[in-house]
Short mmCIF file of C-alpha atoms in Angstrom, two decimals:
data_model
loop_
_atom_site.label_atom_id
_atom_site.label_comp_id
_atom_site.label_asym_id
_atom_site.label_seq_id
_atom_site.Cartn_x
_atom_site.Cartn_y
_atom_site.Cartn_z
CA UNK H 1 -11.92 -4.80 -1.23
CA UNK H 2 -8.89 -5.91 0.76
CA UNK H 3 -9.53 -6.69 4.43
CA UNK H 4 -6.81 -7.43 6.96
CA UNK H 5 -7.48 -9.22 10.24
CA UNK H 6 -5.10 -9.66 13.15
CA UNK H 7 -5.53 -12.25 15.85
CA UNK H 8 -5.34 -12.04 18.79
CA UNK H 9 -6.34 -8.44 19.51
CA UNK H 10 -4.31 -8.54 22.73
CA UNK H 11 -1.73 -10.88 24.17
CA UNK H 12 0.09 -11.02 27.49
CA UNK H 13 3.11 -13.28 27.95
CA UNK H 14 5.89 -13.73 30.52
CA UNK H 15 9.37 -12.53 29.65
CA UNK H 16 11.45 -15.02 27.69
CA UNK H 17 8.56 -16.70 25.95
CA UNK H 18 8.49 -17.18 22.17
CA UNK H 19 5.29 -15.95 20.54
CA UNK H 20 3.47 -15.72 17.23
CA UNK H 21 1.22 -12.95 15.97
CA UNK H 22 -1.15 -13.71 13.14
CA UNK H 23 -2.33 -11.67 10.17
CA UNK H 24 -4.75 -12.71 7.45
CA UNK H 25 -5.88 -10.91 4.31
CA UNK H 26 -8.71 -11.54 1.86
CA UNK H 27 -7.16 -10.64 -1.51
CA UNK H 28 -3.98 -12.52 -2.41
CA UNK H 29 -3.09 -10.07 -5.20
CA UNK H 30 -0.58 -8.16 -3.08
CA UNK H 31 2.81 -6.60 -3.79
CA UNK H 32 4.17 -6.80 -0.28
CA UNK H 33 3.31 -7.10 3.40
CA UNK H 34 4.80 -4.94 6.11
CA UNK H 35 4.88 -5.41 9.89
CA UNK H 36 5.02 -2.33 12.09
CA UNK H 37 5.38 -1.60 15.76
CA UNK H 38 3.55 1.28 17.45
CA UNK H 39 4.31 2.49 20.95
CA UNK H 40 1.62 4.48 22.81
CA UNK H 41 1.32 8.02 21.47
CA UNK H 42 3.98 7.41 18.83
CA UNK H 43 4.14 6.83 15.10
CA UNK H 44 4.80 3.54 13.37
CA UNK H 45 8.18 1.87 13.23
CA UNK H 46 8.74 -0.50 10.31
CA UNK H 47 9.94 -3.92 11.45
CA UNK H 48 9.96 -6.12 8.37
CA UNK H 49 8.88 -5.91 4.74
CA UNK H 50 8.16 -9.08 2.76
CA UNK H 51 7.81 -8.83 -0.99
CA UNK H 52 5.12 -10.98 -2.60
CA UNK H 53 7.77 -13.25 -4.13
CA UNK H 54 9.36 -13.96 -0.73
CA UNK H 55 8.40 -16.50 1.91
CA UNK H 56 10.02 -14.93 4.97
CA UNK H 57 12.22 -12.18 6.35
CA UNK H 58 14.29 -12.10 9.51
CA UNK H 59 15.62 -9.27 11.63
CA UNK H 60 17.26 -10.13 14.92
CA UNK H 61 14.70 -11.89 17.14
CA UNK H 62 11.91 -11.26 14.63
CA UNK H 63 10.89 -13.56 11.80
CA UNK H 64 7.98 -12.84 9.47
CA UNK H 65 6.53 -15.38 7.06
CA UNK H 66 4.17 -14.93 4.15
CA UNK H 67 1.86 -17.48 2.53
CA UNK H 68 0.22 -15.46 -0.22
CA UNK H 69 -1.95 -18.25 -1.55
CA UNK H 70 -3.65 -18.78 1.81
CA UNK H 71 -3.68 -15.07 2.66
CA UNK H 72 -1.66 -15.39 5.85
CA UNK H 73 1.39 -13.93 7.52
CA UNK H 74 2.90 -14.57 10.94
CA UNK H 75 5.33 -12.55 13.02
CA UNK H 76 7.44 -14.70 15.30
CA UNK H 77 9.17 -13.02 18.25
CA UNK H 78 11.82 -15.08 20.00
CA UNK H 79 12.78 -14.71 23.65
CA UNK H 80 10.37 -11.85 24.31
CA UNK H 81 11.45 -8.91 26.47
CA UNK H 82 9.46 -6.22 28.33
CA UNK H 83 10.74 -3.72 25.74
CA UNK H 84 8.80 -5.63 23.10
CA UNK H 85 5.55 -4.43 24.66
CA UNK H 86 3.72 -2.42 21.98
CA UNK H 87 0.99 -2.74 19.38
CA UNK H 88 2.02 -4.70 16.29
CA UNK H 89 0.35 -3.83 13.02
CA UNK H 90 0.25 -5.82 9.81
CA UNK H 91 -0.28 -3.96 6.53
CA UNK H 92 -0.76 -5.24 3.02
CA UNK H 93 0.36 -3.35 -0.09
CA UNK H 94 -1.38 -3.86 -3.40
CA UNK H 95 -2.69 -1.61 -6.17
CA UNK H 96 -3.65 0.88 -3.48
CA UNK H 97 -1.54 2.04 -0.55
CA UNK H 98 -1.30 -0.02 2.60
CA UNK H 99 -4.36 -1.61 4.12
CA UNK H 100 -3.88 -2.13 7.85
CA UNK H 101 -5.16 -4.60 10.37
CA UNK H 102 -6.30 -3.29 13.74
CA UNK H 103 -3.23 -4.63 15.46
CA UNK H 104 -2.27 -6.93 18.29
CA UNK H 105 -1.48 -5.27 21.62
CA UNK H 106 1.39 -7.18 23.20
CA UNK H 107 2.37 -7.01 26.85
CA UNK H 108 5.53 -8.82 27.99
CA UNK H 109 5.59 -9.20 31.76
CA UNK H 110 8.92 -9.17 33.59
CA UNK U 1 19.61 10.62 8.03
CA UNK U 2 16.49 12.50 9.06
CA UNK U 3 13.23 10.61 9.10
CA UNK U 4 9.75 11.81 8.23
CA UNK U 5 8.76 14.85 10.26
CA UNK U 6 5.31 16.27 10.90
CA UNK U 7 4.06 19.49 12.42
CA UNK U 8 2.42 20.41 14.62
CA UNK U 9 2.59 17.41 16.93
CA UNK U 10 -0.68 18.44 18.54
CA UNK U 11 -3.46 20.70 17.32
CA UNK U 12 -6.62 21.70 19.16
CA UNK U 13 -9.17 23.62 17.12
CA UNK U 14 -12.76 24.71 17.38
CA UNK U 15 -15.43 23.11 15.26
CA UNK U 16 -15.81 24.96 11.98
CA UNK U 17 -12.22 26.22 11.77
CA UNK U 18 -9.76 25.22 9.04
CA UNK U 19 -6.51 23.44 9.89
CA UNK U 20 -3.30 22.68 8.00
CA UNK U 21 -1.05 19.76 8.82
CA UNK U 22 2.47 19.55 7.41
CA UNK U 23 4.66 16.62 6.41
CA UNK U 24 8.35 16.63 5.47
CA UNK U 25 9.24 13.30 3.83
CA UNK U 26 12.62 11.61 3.75
CA UNK U 27 14.84 13.29 1.18
CA UNK U 28 14.78 11.46 -2.15
CA UNK U 29 11.50 9.66 -1.50
CA UNK U 30 9.13 10.14 -4.42
CA UNK U 31 6.02 8.67 -2.78
CA UNK U 32 4.18 10.37 0.08
CA UNK U 33 1.11 9.09 1.88
CA UNK U 34 -1.40 10.45 4.38
CA UNK U 35 -3.26 8.13 6.77
CA UNK U 36 -5.65 8.73 9.63
CA UNK U 37 -5.79 6.73 12.85
CA UNK U 38 -8.98 7.00 14.88
CA UNK U 39 -9.95 5.21 18.07
CA UNK U 40 -11.72 2.01 17.14
CA UNK U 41 -11.24 2.60 13.40
CA UNK U 42 -7.65 1.60 12.93
CA UNK U 43 -5.46 3.17 10.28
CA UNK U 44 -7.11 4.32 7.07
CA UNK U 45 -5.56 5.64 3.88
CA UNK U 46 -6.44 9.19 2.84
CA UNK U 47 -4.34 10.28 -0.15
CA UNK U 48 -1.00 9.58 -1.78
CA UNK U 49 1.38 11.30 -4.17
CA UNK U 50 3.84 9.58 -6.52
CA UNK U 51 6.31 11.84 -8.26
CA UNK U 52 4.59 14.23 -10.64
CA UNK U 53 1.55 12.02 -11.19
CA UNK U 54 -1.93 13.12 -10.18
CA UNK U 55 -2.53 12.17 -6.54
CA UNK U 56 -4.73 9.25 -5.58
CA UNK U 57 -7.48 10.92 -3.54
CA UNK U 58 -9.68 7.85 -3.24
CA UNK U 59 -9.42 7.69 0.56
CA UNK U 60 -10.46 11.25 1.37
CA UNK U 61 -13.65 11.07 3.48
CA UNK U 62 -15.23 14.30 2.20
CA UNK U 63 -14.54 17.35 0.03
CA UNK U 64 -13.53 19.23 3.17
CA UNK U 65 -10.22 17.36 2.96
CA UNK U 66 -7.52 18.29 0.46
CA UNK U 67 -3.77 17.93 0.17
CA UNK U 68 -0.98 19.29 -1.94
CA UNK U 69 2.66 18.50 -2.39
CA UNK U 70 4.90 21.33 -3.42
CA UNK U 71 8.08 20.75 -5.39
CA UNK U 72 7.77 17.01 -4.96
CA UNK U 73 8.73 17.31 -1.29
CA UNK U 74 6.74 18.90 1.53
CA UNK U 75 3.03 18.12 1.73
CA UNK U 76 0.18 19.93 3.46
CA UNK U 77 -3.11 18.29 4.42
CA UNK U 78 -5.92 20.83 4.82
CA UNK U 79 -9.20 20.18 6.58
CA UNK U 80 -11.83 22.86 6.09
CA UNK U 81 -14.73 23.52 8.46
CA UNK U 82 -13.51 20.90 10.92
CA UNK U 83 -16.01 18.58 12.61
CA UNK U 84 -15.67 16.62 15.84
CA UNK U 85 -15.44 13.36 13.89
CA UNK U 86 -12.23 14.69 12.30
CA UNK U 87 -10.48 14.25 15.66
CA UNK U 88 -7.76 11.64 15.09
CA UNK U 89 -4.04 11.18 14.65
CA UNK U 90 -2.95 12.07 11.13
CA UNK U 91 0.09 10.13 9.99
CA UNK U 92 2.32 10.83 7.03
CA UNK U 93 4.62 8.27 5.41
CA UNK U 94 7.09 8.28 2.56
CA UNK U 95 8.80 5.65 0.45
CA UNK U 96 11.43 5.53 -2.29
CA UNK U 97 8.59 4.73 -4.70
CA UNK U 98 5.23 3.01 -4.48
CA UNK U 99 5.45 -0.64 -3.39
CA UNK U 100 8.63 0.08 -1.42
CA UNK U 101 8.90 0.10 2.36
CA UNK U 102 7.00 2.98 3.95
CA UNK U 103 8.47 5.07 6.75
CA UNK U 104 6.12 6.92 9.05
CA UNK U 105 6.34 10.23 10.85
CA UNK U 106 5.30 10.71 14.50
CA UNK U 107 1.87 12.02 13.55
CA UNK U 108 -0.25 15.06 14.35
CA UNK U 109 -2.93 14.60 17.00
CA UNK U 110 -5.92 16.71 16.00
CA UNK U 111 -8.65 17.47 18.52
CA UNK U 112 -11.76 19.32 17.39
CA UNK U 113 -13.73 20.83 20.28
#
């Protein structure tokens, strides 16, 4: 059974800092990995999707990497801003629909 | 274009009552998913539909939960004889097909009193 772990559970950084969020999964037989953002009381916003054949994807200040063989993904956020404060969720897609980690709650302090 | 929409946004019901939650997927998306997000439990898969295939119900927690998708578009999740442990946010997502990027709706917050 696929299990997804996100570390750290919470992170607080000053504005402008670069940061890395970590995601690990137990079964490397995946089709893709998706990073989401969730604001309090809201649904999920898709940030980046990495197919299993890809190593990384970039969107603006966000860069996500995937190392399928080691069961790891990272989300890099450059020059963090207070508006980046949210919970970031990693989800792995395989033979079954997405399996989610419990998320990292990010606070960017102005 | 319009995203995934869900209704109602909030639902408060008494224990033992039945509830119906609705999801309108993005037009043209053949795959539709239901997830549940509970405090301390994270997001868990409930059921998904792909085109005209039989739905994957493997995530439904009990036989009180059921879902249907009419005409390959709108979906309704029904919870019969609600219990307090059913209180959660129910999220719907759709994608062009399975293994494609999933887009989520805003969710329905269900509170069972």
